[in-house]
PDB file of C-alpha atoms in Angstrom:
ATOM      1  CA  UNK A   1     -18.912  15.916  -1.016  1.00  0.00           C
ATOM      2  CA  UNK A   2     -17.383  14.125  -4.076  1.00  0.00           C
ATOM      3  CA  UNK A   3     -13.856  14.135  -4.716  1.00  0.00           C
ATOM      4  CA  UNK A   4     -13.390  12.135  -8.221  1.00  0.00           C
ATOM      5  CA  UNK A   5     -12.849  13.483 -11.405  1.00  0.00           C
ATOM      6  CA  UNK A   6     -15.987  12.930 -12.813  1.00  0.00           C
ATOM      7  CA  UNK A   7     -17.807  14.097 -16.582  1.00  0.00           C
ATOM      8  CA  UNK A   8     -21.093  13.200 -16.941  1.00  0.00           C
ATOM      9  CA  UNK A   9     -22.123   9.953 -18.478  1.00  0.00           C
ATOM     10  CA  UNK A  10     -18.596   9.929 -20.549  1.00  0.00           C
ATOM     11  CA  UNK A  11     -16.791   6.558 -20.521  1.00  0.00           C
ATOM     12  CA  UNK A  12     -13.634   5.938 -17.997  1.00  0.00           C
ATOM     13  CA  UNK A  13     -11.421   6.029 -21.286  1.00  0.00           C
ATOM     14  CA  UNK A  14     -12.809   9.458 -22.346  1.00  0.00           C
ATOM     15  CA  UNK A  15     -12.505  10.810 -18.770  1.00  0.00           C
ATOM     16  CA  UNK A  16      -8.627   9.772 -18.388  1.00  0.00           C
ATOM     17  CA  UNK A  17      -8.122  11.282 -22.019  1.00  0.00           C
ATOM     18  CA  UNK A  18      -9.860  14.466 -21.069  1.00  0.00           C
ATOM     19  CA  UNK A  19      -7.364  14.596 -18.039  1.00  0.00           C
ATOM     20  CA  UNK A  20      -4.390  13.971 -20.125  1.00  0.00           C
ATOM     21  CA  UNK A  21      -4.003  10.359 -20.135  1.00  0.00           C
ATOM     22  CA  UNK A  22      -3.606   8.780 -23.579  1.00  0.00           C
ATOM     23  CA  UNK A  23      -4.683   5.331 -24.286  1.00  0.00           C
ATOM     24  CA  UNK A  24      -1.029   4.538 -24.936  1.00  0.00           C
ATOM     25  CA  UNK A  25      -0.038   5.465 -21.103  1.00  0.00           C
ATOM     26  CA  UNK A  26      -3.248   4.007 -19.611  1.00  0.00           C
ATOM     27  CA  UNK A  27      -2.311   0.396 -21.301  1.00  0.00           C
ATOM     28  CA  UNK A  28       1.084   0.791 -20.005  1.00  0.00           C
ATOM     29  CA  UNK A  29      -0.084   0.800 -16.925  1.00  0.00           C
ATOM     30  CA  UNK A  30      -2.402  -1.549 -16.805  1.00  0.00           C
ATOM     31  CA  UNK A  31       0.535  -3.917 -18.485  1.00  0.00           C
ATOM     32  CA  UNK A  32       2.507  -2.878 -15.175  1.00  0.00           C
ATOM     33  CA  UNK A  33      -0.230  -3.666 -12.870  1.00  0.00           C
ATOM     34  CA  UNK A  34      -0.605  -6.728 -14.630  1.00  0.00           C
ATOM     35  CA  UNK A  35       2.912  -7.899 -14.301  1.00  0.00           C
ATOM     36  CA  UNK A  36       2.827  -6.767 -10.600  1.00  0.00           C
ATOM     37  CA  UNK A  37      -0.180  -9.325 -10.538  1.00  0.00           C
ATOM     38  CA  UNK A  38       1.711 -12.113 -12.001  1.00  0.00           C
ATOM     39  CA  UNK A  39      -0.724 -12.024 -15.286  1.00  0.00           C
ATOM     40  CA  UNK A  40       2.010 -10.946 -17.774  1.00  0.00           C
ATOM     41  CA  UNK A  41       1.399  -8.654 -20.904  1.00  0.00           C
ATOM     42  CA  UNK A  42      -1.667 -10.935 -21.687  1.00  0.00           C
ATOM     43  CA  UNK A  43      -3.382  -9.795 -18.254  1.00  0.00           C
ATOM     44  CA  UNK A  44      -3.478  -5.946 -19.025  1.00  0.00           C
ATOM     45  CA  UNK A  45      -6.718  -6.143 -21.220  1.00  0.00           C
ATOM     46  CA  UNK A  46      -8.244  -7.933 -17.787  1.00  0.00           C
ATOM     47  CA  UNK A  47      -6.716  -4.836 -15.886  1.00  0.00           C
ATOM     48  CA  UNK A  48      -8.183  -2.544 -18.012  1.00  0.00           C
ATOM     49  CA  UNK A  49     -11.299  -3.919 -18.000  1.00  0.00           C
ATOM     50  CA  UNK A  50     -11.615  -3.766 -14.309  1.00  0.00           C
ATOM     51  CA  UNK A  51     -10.496  -0.108 -14.150  1.00  0.00           C
ATOM     52  CA  UNK A  52     -12.866   1.344 -16.827  1.00  0.00           C
ATOM     53  CA  UNK A  53     -16.073  -0.641 -15.520  1.00  0.00           C
ATOM     54  CA  UNK A  54     -19.050   1.689 -15.691  1.00  0.00           C
ATOM     55  CA  UNK A  55     -20.113   1.434 -12.137  1.00  0.00           C
ATOM     56  CA  UNK A  56     -17.460   3.087  -9.488  1.00  0.00           C
ATOM     57  CA  UNK A  57     -17.177   1.981  -6.401  1.00  0.00           C
ATOM     58  CA  UNK A  58     -17.876   4.605  -3.118  1.00  0.00           C
ATOM     59  CA  UNK A  59     -14.405   4.434  -1.550  1.00  0.00           C
ATOM     60  CA  UNK A  60     -13.991   5.974   2.421  1.00  0.00           C
ATOM     61  CA  UNK A  61     -10.580   6.470   3.361  1.00  0.00           C
ATOM     62  CA  UNK A  62      -9.394   6.810   6.791  1.00  0.00           C
ATOM     63  CA  UNK A  63      -6.473   8.352   8.286  1.00  0.00           C
ATOM     64  CA  UNK A  64      -5.668   7.130  11.678  1.00  0.00           C
ATOM     65  CA  UNK A  65      -1.710   6.856  13.417  1.00  0.00           C
ATOM     66  CA  UNK A  66       0.631   7.463  10.368  1.00  0.00           C
ATOM     67  CA  UNK A  67       2.549   9.864   8.432  1.00  0.00           C
ATOM     68  CA  UNK A  68       0.595  10.261   5.480  1.00  0.00           C
ATOM     69  CA  UNK A  69       3.518   8.625   3.533  1.00  0.00           C
ATOM     70  CA  UNK A  70       1.043   5.871   1.697  1.00  0.00           C
ATOM     71  CA  UNK A  71      -1.090   8.432   0.246  1.00  0.00           C
ATOM     72  CA  UNK A  72       2.159  10.558  -0.782  1.00  0.00           C
ATOM     73  CA  UNK A  73       3.429   7.344  -2.321  1.00  0.00           C
ATOM     74  CA  UNK A  74       0.073   6.753  -4.661  1.00  0.00           C
ATOM     75  CA  UNK A  75      -0.075  10.404  -5.363  1.00  0.00           C
ATOM     76  CA  UNK A  76       3.376  10.973  -6.384  1.00  0.00           C
ATOM     77  CA  UNK A  77       3.627   7.876  -8.492  1.00  0.00           C
ATOM     78  CA  UNK A  78       3.731   9.437 -12.088  1.00  0.00           C
ATOM     79  CA  UNK A  79       4.976   6.251 -14.659  1.00  0.00           C
ATOM     80  CA  UNK A  80       3.667   5.459 -16.644  1.00  0.00           C
ATOM     81  CA  UNK A  81       0.543   7.115 -15.983  1.00  0.00           C
ATOM     82  CA  UNK A  82      -0.361   9.538 -13.103  1.00  0.00           C
ATOM     83  CA  UNK A  83      -2.128   7.014 -10.603  1.00  0.00           C
ATOM     84  CA  UNK A  84      -3.779   9.775  -8.718  1.00  0.00           C
ATOM     85  CA  UNK A  85      -5.687  10.708 -11.818  1.00  0.00           C
ATOM     86  CA  UNK A  86      -6.325   7.248 -12.693  1.00  0.00           C
ATOM     87  CA  UNK A  87      -7.296   6.099  -9.067  1.00  0.00           C
ATOM     88  CA  UNK A  88      -9.609   9.172  -8.722  1.00  0.00           C
ATOM     89  CA  UNK A  89     -11.406   8.411 -11.825  1.00  0.00           C
ATOM     90  CA  UNK A  90     -11.749   4.865 -11.308  1.00  0.00           C
ATOM     91  CA  UNK A  91     -12.984   4.951  -7.521  1.00  0.00           C
ATOM     92  CA  UNK A  92     -15.376   7.472  -6.344  1.00  0.00           C
ATOM     93  CA  UNK A  93     -13.489   8.839  -3.656  1.00  0.00           C
ATOM     94  CA  UNK A  94     -16.080   9.836  -1.242  1.00  0.00           C
ATOM     95  CA  UNK A  95     -13.861  10.560   1.984  1.00  0.00           C
ATOM     96  CA  UNK A  96     -10.128  11.408   2.195  1.00  0.00           C
ATOM     97  CA  UNK A  97      -9.082  13.656   4.877  1.00  0.00           C
ATOM     98  CA  UNK A  98      -5.654  14.574   3.498  1.00  0.00           C
ATOM     99  CA  UNK A  99      -6.984  15.603  -0.245  1.00  0.00           C
ATOM    100  CA  UNK A 100     -10.673  16.278  -0.036  1.00  0.00           C
ATOM    101  CA  UNK A 101     -11.741  19.704  -0.048  1.00  0.00           C
ATOM    102  CA  UNK A 102     -14.660  19.828   2.589  1.00  0.00           C
ATOM    103  CA  UNK A 103     -13.955  20.395   6.307  1.00  0.00           C
ATOM    104  CA  UNK A 104     -15.770  20.385   9.474  1.00  0.00           C
ATOM    105  CA  UNK A 105     -19.184  19.195   9.406  1.00  0.00           C
ATOM    106  CA  UNK A 106     -19.287  19.258   5.511  1.00  0.00           C
ATOM    107  CA  UNK A 107     -16.269  16.374   5.586  1.00  0.00           C
ATOM    108  CA  UNK A 108     -18.433  14.725   8.498  1.00  0.00           C
ATOM    109  CA  UNK A 109     -21.551  14.869   6.424  1.00  0.00           C
ATOM    110  CA  UNK A 110     -19.401  13.280   3.203  1.00  0.00           C
ATOM    111  CA  UNK A 111     -17.909  10.247   5.486  1.00  0.00           C
ATOM    112  CA  UNK A 112     -21.987   9.552   6.929  1.00  0.00           C
ATOM    113  CA  UNK A 113     -23.277   9.725   3.261  1.00  0.00           C
ATOM    114  CA  UNK A 114     -20.671   7.119   1.988  1.00  0.00           C
ATOM    115  CA  UNK A 115     -20.895   5.041   4.976  1.00  0.00           C
ATOM    116  CA  UNK A 116     -24.792   4.833   4.203  1.00  0.00           C
ATOM    117  CA  UNK A 117     -24.361   4.221   0.878  1.00  0.00           C
ATOM    118  CA  UNK A 118     -27.324   1.700  -0.372  1.00  0.00           C
ATOM    119  CA  UNK A 119     -25.056   0.093  -2.650  1.00  0.00           C
ATOM    120  CA  UNK A 120     -21.966  -0.159  -0.353  1.00  0.00           C
ATOM    121  CA  UNK A 121     -18.348   0.906   0.338  1.00  0.00           C
ATOM    122  CA  UNK A 122     -14.843   0.205   0.176  1.00  0.00           C
ATOM    123  CA  UNK A 123     -12.960   1.154   3.246  1.00  0.00           C
ATOM    124  CA  UNK A 124      -9.129   1.953   2.816  1.00  0.00           C
ATOM    125  CA  UNK A 125      -7.266   2.211   6.154  1.00  0.00           C
ATOM    126  CA  UNK A 126      -4.085   4.116   6.545  1.00  0.00           C
ATOM    127  CA  UNK A 127      -2.117   4.030  10.036  1.00  0.00           C
ATOM    128  CA  UNK A 128      -2.163   2.066  12.916  1.00  0.00           C
ATOM    129  CA  UNK A 129      -4.902   2.235  15.741  1.00  0.00           C
ATOM    130  CA  UNK A 130      -4.300   3.466  19.559  1.00  0.00           C
ATOM    131  CA  UNK A 131      -6.112   1.542  21.773  1.00  0.00           C
ATOM    132  CA  UNK A 132      -4.688   1.954  24.996  1.00  0.00           C
ATOM    133  CA  UNK A 133      -7.425   4.027  27.352  1.00  0.00           C
ATOM    134  CA  UNK A 134     -10.097   3.166  24.676  1.00  0.00           C
ATOM    135  CA  UNK A 135      -8.376   4.787  22.191  1.00  0.00           C
ATOM    136  CA  UNK A 136      -7.700   8.685  23.598  1.00  0.00           C
ATOM    137  CA  UNK A 137      -4.639   9.061  22.266  1.00  0.00           C
ATOM    138  CA  UNK A 138      -5.615   9.372  18.874  1.00  0.00           C
ATOM    139  CA  UNK A 139      -8.504  11.631  17.628  1.00  0.00           C
ATOM    140  CA  UNK A 140     -10.600  12.836  14.571  1.00  0.00           C
ATOM    141  CA  UNK A 141     -13.463  15.447  14.831  1.00  0.00           C
ATOM    142  CA  UNK A 142     -13.634  14.860  18.443  1.00  0.00           C
ATOM    143  CA  UNK A 143     -13.732  10.925  18.128  1.00  0.00           C
ATOM    144  CA  UNK A 144     -11.068   8.521  18.694  1.00  0.00           C
ATOM    145  CA  UNK A 145      -9.505   6.610  15.972  1.00  0.00           C
ATOM    146  CA  UNK A 146     -10.745   3.281  17.674  1.00  0.00           C
ATOM    147  CA  UNK A 147     -13.907   4.429  18.145  1.00  0.00           C
ATOM    148  CA  UNK A 148     -13.974   5.684  14.248  1.00  0.00           C
ATOM    149  CA  UNK A 149     -12.801   2.442  13.024  1.00  0.00           C
ATOM    150  CA  UNK A 150     -15.171   0.174  15.008  1.00  0.00           C
ATOM    151  CA  UNK A 151     -18.163   1.946  13.772  1.00  0.00           C
ATOM    152  CA  UNK A 152     -17.008   2.223  10.050  1.00  0.00           C
ATOM    153  CA  UNK A 153     -14.542  -0.502   9.420  1.00  0.00           C
ATOM    154  CA  UNK A 154     -17.185  -3.508  10.038  1.00  0.00           C
ATOM    155  CA  UNK A 155     -20.010  -2.110   7.353  1.00  0.00           C
ATOM    156  CA  UNK A 156     -17.640  -2.047   4.765  1.00  0.00           C
ATOM    157  CA  UNK A 157     -17.921  -4.761   1.694  1.00  0.00           C
ATOM    158  CA  UNK A 158     -13.997  -4.861   2.096  1.00  0.00           C
ATOM    159  CA  UNK A 159     -11.169  -3.337   3.526  1.00  0.00           C
ATOM    160  CA  UNK A 160      -7.848  -2.295   2.363  1.00  0.00           C
ATOM    161  CA  UNK A 161      -5.034  -1.608   4.848  1.00  0.00           C
ATOM    162  CA  UNK A 162      -2.463   0.561   2.978  1.00  0.00           C
ATOM    163  CA  UNK A 163       0.890   0.483   4.697  1.00  0.00           C
ATOM    164  CA  UNK A 164       2.745  -1.405   7.614  1.00  0.00           C
ATOM    165  CA  UNK A 165       1.136   0.885  10.081  1.00  0.00           C
ATOM    166  CA  UNK A 166      -2.415  -0.175   8.909  1.00  0.00           C
ATOM    167  CA  UNK A 167      -1.345  -3.627   8.403  1.00  0.00           C
ATOM    168  CA  UNK A 168       0.423  -4.513  11.637  1.00  0.00           C
ATOM    169  CA  UNK A 169       0.740  -0.774  13.973  1.00  0.00           C
ATOM    170  CA  UNK A 170       4.119   0.255  12.185  1.00  0.00           C
ATOM    171  CA  UNK A 171       6.531   2.666  14.003  1.00  0.00           C
ATOM    172  CA  UNK A 172       3.598   3.618  16.607  1.00  0.00           C
ATOM    173  CA  UNK A 173       3.533  -0.248  17.670  1.00  0.00           C
ATOM    174  CA  UNK A 174       7.125  -0.159  18.190  1.00  0.00           C
ATOM    175  CA  UNK A 175       8.543  -1.059  21.465  1.00  0.00           C
ATOM    176  CA  UNK A 176       7.504   0.592  24.271  1.00  0.00           C
ATOM    177  CA  UNK A 177       4.560   1.133  22.284  1.00  0.00           C
ATOM    178  CA  UNK A 178       2.731   3.381  24.901  1.00  0.00           C
ATOM    179  CA  UNK A 179      -0.683   3.996  23.186  1.00  0.00           C
ATOM    180  CA  UNK A 180      -0.682   0.507  22.495  1.00  0.00           C
ATOM    181  CA  UNK A 181      -0.963   0.909  18.669  1.00  0.00           C
ATOM    182  CA  UNK A 182      -2.516  -2.144  16.706  1.00  0.00           C
ATOM    183  CA  UNK A 183      -2.612  -2.927  12.915  1.00  0.00           C
ATOM    184  CA  UNK A 184      -6.409  -3.077  11.884  1.00  0.00           C
ATOM    185  CA  UNK A 185      -6.961  -6.833  11.957  1.00  0.00           C
ATOM    186  CA  UNK A 186      -5.599  -6.958  15.456  1.00  0.00           C
ATOM    187  CA  UNK A 187      -7.774  -4.006  16.789  1.00  0.00           C
ATOM    188  CA  UNK A 188     -10.836  -5.001  15.476  1.00  0.00           C
ATOM    189  CA  UNK A 189     -10.241  -9.062  15.515  1.00  0.00           C
ATOM    190  CA  UNK A 190     -13.468  -9.124  17.948  1.00  0.00           C
ATOM    191  CA  UNK A 191     -15.343  -7.552  15.528  1.00  0.00           C
ATOM    192  CA  UNK A 192     -14.851 -10.346  12.948  1.00  0.00           C
ATOM    193  CA  UNK A 193     -12.621  -7.909  10.406  1.00  0.00           C
ATOM    194  CA  UNK A 194     -10.282  -9.512   7.963  1.00  0.00           C
ATOM    195  CA  UNK A 195      -8.860  -6.390   6.076  1.00  0.00           C
ATOM    196  CA  UNK A 196      -6.261  -6.996   3.019  1.00  0.00           C
ATOM    197  CA  UNK A 197      -3.204  -6.075   4.055  1.00  0.00           C
ATOM    198  CA  UNK A 198      -0.464  -4.159   1.743  1.00  0.00           C
ATOM    199  CA  UNK A 199       2.204  -3.427   4.078  1.00  0.00           C
ATOM    200  CA  UNK A 200       5.081  -1.128   3.331  1.00  0.00           C
ATOM    201  CA  UNK A 201       6.913   2.013   4.413  1.00  0.00           C
ATOM    202  CA  UNK A 202       5.395   3.013   2.000  1.00  0.00           C
ATOM    203  CA  UNK A 203       3.851   0.209  -0.144  1.00  0.00           C
ATOM    204  CA  UNK A 204       4.062   0.211  -3.847  1.00  0.00           C
ATOM    205  CA  UNK A 205       1.620   1.894  -5.417  1.00  0.00           C
ATOM    206  CA  UNK A 206       1.229  -1.462  -7.640  1.00  0.00           C
ATOM    207  CA  UNK A 207       0.270  -3.321  -4.946  1.00  0.00           C
ATOM    208  CA  UNK A 208      -2.492  -1.201  -3.512  1.00  0.00           C
ATOM    209  CA  UNK A 209      -4.026  -0.587  -7.229  1.00  0.00           C
ATOM    210  CA  UNK A 210      -3.123  -4.503  -7.908  1.00  0.00           C
ATOM    211  CA  UNK A 211      -5.760  -5.104  -4.787  1.00  0.00           C
ATOM    212  CA  UNK A 212      -8.235  -2.515  -6.033  1.00  0.00           C
ATOM    213  CA  UNK A 213      -8.152  -4.560  -9.379  1.00  0.00           C
ATOM    214  CA  UNK A 214      -8.579  -7.890  -8.238  1.00  0.00           C
ATOM    215  CA  UNK A 215     -11.327  -6.586  -5.617  1.00  0.00           C
ATOM    216  CA  UNK A 216     -13.275  -5.373  -8.999  1.00  0.00           C
ATOM    217  CA  UNK A 217     -12.781  -8.182 -10.862  1.00  0.00           C
ATOM    218  CA  UNK A 218     -14.586  -9.950  -7.873  1.00  0.00           C
ATOM    219  CA  UNK A 219     -11.666 -12.469  -7.794  1.00  0.00           C
ATOM    220  CA  UNK A 220     -10.523 -14.599  -4.887  1.00  0.00           C
ATOM    221  CA  UNK A 221      -7.613 -12.881  -3.135  1.00  0.00           C
ATOM    222  CA  UNK A 222      -4.965 -15.521  -1.941  1.00  0.00           C
ATOM    223  CA  UNK A 223      -3.526 -14.227   0.917  1.00  0.00           C
ATOM    224  CA  UNK A 224      -0.768 -15.101   3.001  1.00  0.00           C
ATOM    225  CA  UNK A 225      -0.639 -15.869   7.171  1.00  0.00           C
ATOM    226  CA  UNK A 226      -0.407 -12.290   7.487  1.00  0.00           C
ATOM    227  CA  UNK A 227      -3.391 -11.383   5.288  1.00  0.00           C
ATOM    228  CA  UNK A 228      -1.267 -10.006   2.329  1.00  0.00           C
ATOM    229  CA  UNK A 229      -1.709 -11.073  -0.950  1.00  0.00           C
ATOM    230  CA  UNK A 230       0.463 -13.722  -2.382  1.00  0.00           C
ATOM    231  CA  UNK A 231       0.862 -12.020  -5.755  1.00  0.00           C
ATOM    232  CA  UNK A 232       2.644  -9.434  -4.400  1.00  0.00           C
ATOM    233  CA  UNK A 233       3.909 -10.916  -1.160  1.00  0.00           C
ATOM    234  CA  UNK A 234       4.957 -14.413  -2.516  1.00  0.00           C
ATOM    235  CA  UNK A 235       8.604 -14.504  -2.494  1.00  0.00           C
ATOM    236  CA  UNK A 236      11.205 -12.689  -0.896  1.00  0.00           C
ATOM    237  CA  UNK A 237      12.922  -9.705  -1.912  1.00  0.00           C
ATOM    238  CA  UNK A 238      16.090 -12.038  -1.760  1.00  0.00           C
ATOM    239  CA  UNK A 239      14.438 -14.447  -3.960  1.00  0.00           C
ATOM    240  CA  UNK A 240      14.471 -11.762  -6.746  1.00  0.00           C
ATOM    241  CA  UNK A 241      17.154  -9.923  -5.592  1.00  0.00           C
ATOM    242  CA  UNK A 242      19.539  -8.741  -8.432  1.00  0.00           C
ATOM    243  CA  UNK A 243      22.308  -9.083  -6.609  1.00  0.00           C
ATOM    244  CA  UNK A 244      21.619 -12.860  -5.385  1.00  0.00           C
ATOM    245  CA  UNK A 245      24.616 -14.215  -7.391  1.00  0.00           C
ATOM    246  CA  UNK A 246      27.081 -12.690  -5.640  1.00  0.00           C
ATOM    247  CA  UNK A 247      25.161 -14.214  -2.204  1.00  0.00           C
ATOM    248  CA  UNK A 248      25.289 -17.239  -3.769  1.00  0.00           C
ATOM    249  CA  UNK A 249      29.035 -16.541  -4.331  1.00  0.00           C
ATOM    250  CA  UNK A 250      30.186 -15.468  -1.138  1.00  0.00           C
ATOM    251  CA  UNK A 251      30.714 -12.044  -2.518  1.00  0.00           C
ATOM    252  CA  UNK A 252      29.561  -9.502   0.043  1.00  0.00           C
ATOM    253  CA  UNK A 253      30.288  -5.569   0.432  1.00  0.00           C
ATOM    254  CA  UNK A 254      32.164  -4.529   3.513  1.00  0.00           C
ATOM    255  CA  UNK A 255      31.197  -1.201   3.857  1.00  0.00           C
ATOM    256  CA  UNK A 256      29.299   1.524   1.888  1.00  0.00           C
ATOM    257  CA  UNK A 257      32.303   3.226   0.609  1.00  0.00           C
ATOM    258  CA  UNK A 258      34.161  -0.011  -0.472  1.00  0.00           C
ATOM    259  CA  UNK A 259      35.273  -1.198  -3.752  1.00  0.00           C
ATOM    260  CA  UNK A 260      32.684  -4.348  -3.364  1.00  0.00           C
ATOM    261  CA  UNK A 261      29.943  -2.138  -2.529  1.00  0.00           C
ATOM    262  CA  UNK A 262      30.864  -0.061  -5.930  1.00  0.00           C
ATOM    263  CA  UNK A 263      30.685  -3.058  -7.667  1.00  0.00           C
ATOM    264  CA  UNK A 264      27.496  -3.824  -6.393  1.00  0.00           C
ATOM    265  CA  UNK A 265      28.129  -6.759  -4.431  1.00  0.00           C
ATOM    266  CA  UNK A 266      25.495  -8.396  -1.916  1.00  0.00           C
ATOM    267  CA  UNK A 267      24.257  -6.148   1.090  1.00  0.00           C
ATOM    268  CA  UNK A 268      23.968  -8.754   3.357  1.00  0.00           C
ATOM    269  CA  UNK A 269      26.785  -8.509   5.866  1.00  0.00           C
ATOM    270  CA  UNK A 270      25.918  -4.737   5.867  1.00  0.00           C
ATOM    271  CA  UNK A 271      21.938  -5.589   7.214  1.00  0.00           C
ATOM    272  CA  UNK A 272      20.015  -6.408   4.283  1.00  0.00           C
ATOM    273  CA  UNK A 273      16.900  -7.861   5.466  1.00  0.00           C
ATOM    274  CA  UNK A 274      15.957  -9.487   2.060  1.00  0.00           C
ATOM    275  CA  UNK A 275      15.881 -12.926   3.024  1.00  0.00           C
ATOM    276  CA  UNK A 276      13.649 -12.226   5.649  1.00  0.00           C
ATOM    277  CA  UNK A 277      11.360 -10.168   4.025  1.00  0.00           C
ATOM    278  CA  UNK A 278       8.220 -10.854   1.134  1.00  0.00           C
ATOM    279  CA  UNK A 279       7.708  -8.251  -1.105  1.00  0.00           C
ATOM    280  CA  UNK A 280       7.966  -7.427  -4.855  1.00  0.00           C
ATOM    281  CA  UNK A 281      10.252  -4.549  -4.609  1.00  0.00           C
ATOM    282  CA  UNK A 282      12.879  -6.079  -7.051  1.00  0.00           C
ATOM    283  CA  UNK A 283      10.436  -6.477  -9.531  1.00  0.00           C
ATOM    284  CA  UNK A 284       7.728  -3.759  -9.474  1.00  0.00           C
ATOM    285  CA  UNK A 285      10.322  -1.114  -8.141  1.00  0.00           C
ATOM    286  CA  UNK A 286       8.847   2.273  -7.392  1.00  0.00           C
ATOM    287  CA  UNK A 287       7.700   4.325 -10.024  1.00  0.00           C
ATOM    288  CA  UNK A 288       8.796   1.196 -11.927  1.00  0.00           C
ATOM    289  CA  UNK A 289      12.352   3.137 -11.691  1.00  0.00           C
ATOM    290  CA  UNK A 290      14.532   2.040  -8.810  1.00  0.00           C
ATOM    291  CA  UNK A 291      13.953   0.671  -4.931  1.00  0.00           C
ATOM    292  CA  UNK A 292      16.552   0.617  -2.290  1.00  0.00           C
ATOM    293  CA  UNK A 293      18.932  -2.201  -2.839  1.00  0.00           C
ATOM    294  CA  UNK A 294      19.332  -1.154  -6.319  1.00  0.00           C
ATOM    295  CA  UNK A 295      19.975   2.448  -4.868  1.00  0.00           C
ATOM    296  CA  UNK A 296      22.871   0.860  -2.537  1.00  0.00           C
ATOM    297  CA  UNK A 297      20.866   0.507   0.184  1.00  0.00           C
ATOM    298  CA  UNK A 298      20.180  -2.602   2.213  1.00  0.00           C
ATOM    299  CA  UNK A 299      16.488  -3.891   2.695  1.00  0.00           C
ATOM    300  CA  UNK A 300      15.071  -3.009   6.140  1.00  0.00           C
ATOM    301  CA  UNK A 301      12.143  -5.408   5.891  1.00  0.00           C
ATOM    302  CA  UNK A 302       9.447  -2.617   6.046  1.00  0.00           C
ATOM    303  CA  UNK A 303       6.840  -4.886   4.862  1.00  0.00           C
ATOM    304  CA  UNK A 304       6.978  -7.608   7.657  1.00  0.00           C
ATOM    305  CA  UNK A 305       4.943  -7.509  10.993  1.00  0.00           C
ATOM    306  CA  UNK A 306       6.762  -5.612  13.820  1.00  0.00           C
ATOM    307  CA  UNK A 307       9.835  -4.703  11.643  1.00  0.00           C
ATOM    308  CA  UNK A 308      10.998  -1.714  13.605  1.00  0.00           C
ATOM    309  CA  UNK A 309      11.653  -4.255  16.302  1.00  0.00           C
ATOM    310  CA  UNK A 310      12.704  -7.278  14.683  1.00  0.00           C
ATOM    311  CA  UNK A 311      14.582  -6.193  12.077  1.00  0.00           C
ATOM    312  CA  UNK A 312      16.476  -3.620  14.264  1.00  0.00           C
ATOM    313  CA  UNK A 313      19.593  -2.625  14.442  1.00  0.00           C
ATOM    314  CA  UNK A 314      19.171  -2.039  11.035  1.00  0.00           C
ATOM    315  CA  UNK A 315      22.840  -1.873   9.756  1.00  0.00           C
ATOM    316  CA  UNK A 316      24.120  -5.017  11.627  1.00  0.00           C
ATOM    317  CA  UNK A 317      23.747  -8.476   9.870  1.00  0.00           C
ATOM    318  CA  UNK A 318      21.597 -10.626  11.543  1.00  0.00           C
TER     319      UNK A 318
END
């Protein structure tokens, strides 16, 4: 059961135009992804080439313990082009429980066919994996999430974990963690799985698409100690924060209702975790429009391992 947007032998750009995506908007999007990758505007052509290659990789998108917010972040991103249209036309999304039309046995058949594709497949995982008592606290189609992960993820040509839940366990793994939820790499480490982590609650869609682009280009993806691509997680939020000058000047907001807050002073004393958090939110933003600190809210460190425990209480200075 294919879910991709397809039009026979049409080129990728023709298909995108048929779906209302102009070449101008497409190149704007490629420039944004290029910027997220640190390539600058000159890299837009490379990104475009990767996203319009004729052979589209088969993708199996698994949902485990999560809220589907990461899928929503990708599907709801609208500037400068509909990412859902672009992604669905760039890849062959053969299994995705949230948006696929198939259900029941037909959905299982689609999953089986994709996993046994002779040309291989890419696995995207959203959500943590409950592991206690052999994983009985999370099931899909009668199978535990743990068993599904063990059966499918090791067979993938590459695995991308989208969101902090898949990367590090997320809120399910917060104390007391009654289901012993874990991120993919921790749950499957004995099977040699080393997934690329794109954490965030939710992550920027551009970081996810950027990782897809790097895979399509066949480039080596430089990762940090938590398997996050350095292209997106190489600097702290603090390093690139537009309020950094106020931090350096010792000018801090004392409350959210204070005059200092209205003047855009640093939010560190109100609990901002920017100095401890690696992410490109200040430069990529969400929908290239806004991000928490610009909107007046401290960073809560959502792309860091165990942030629910290590970063809370969120509104107290660390």
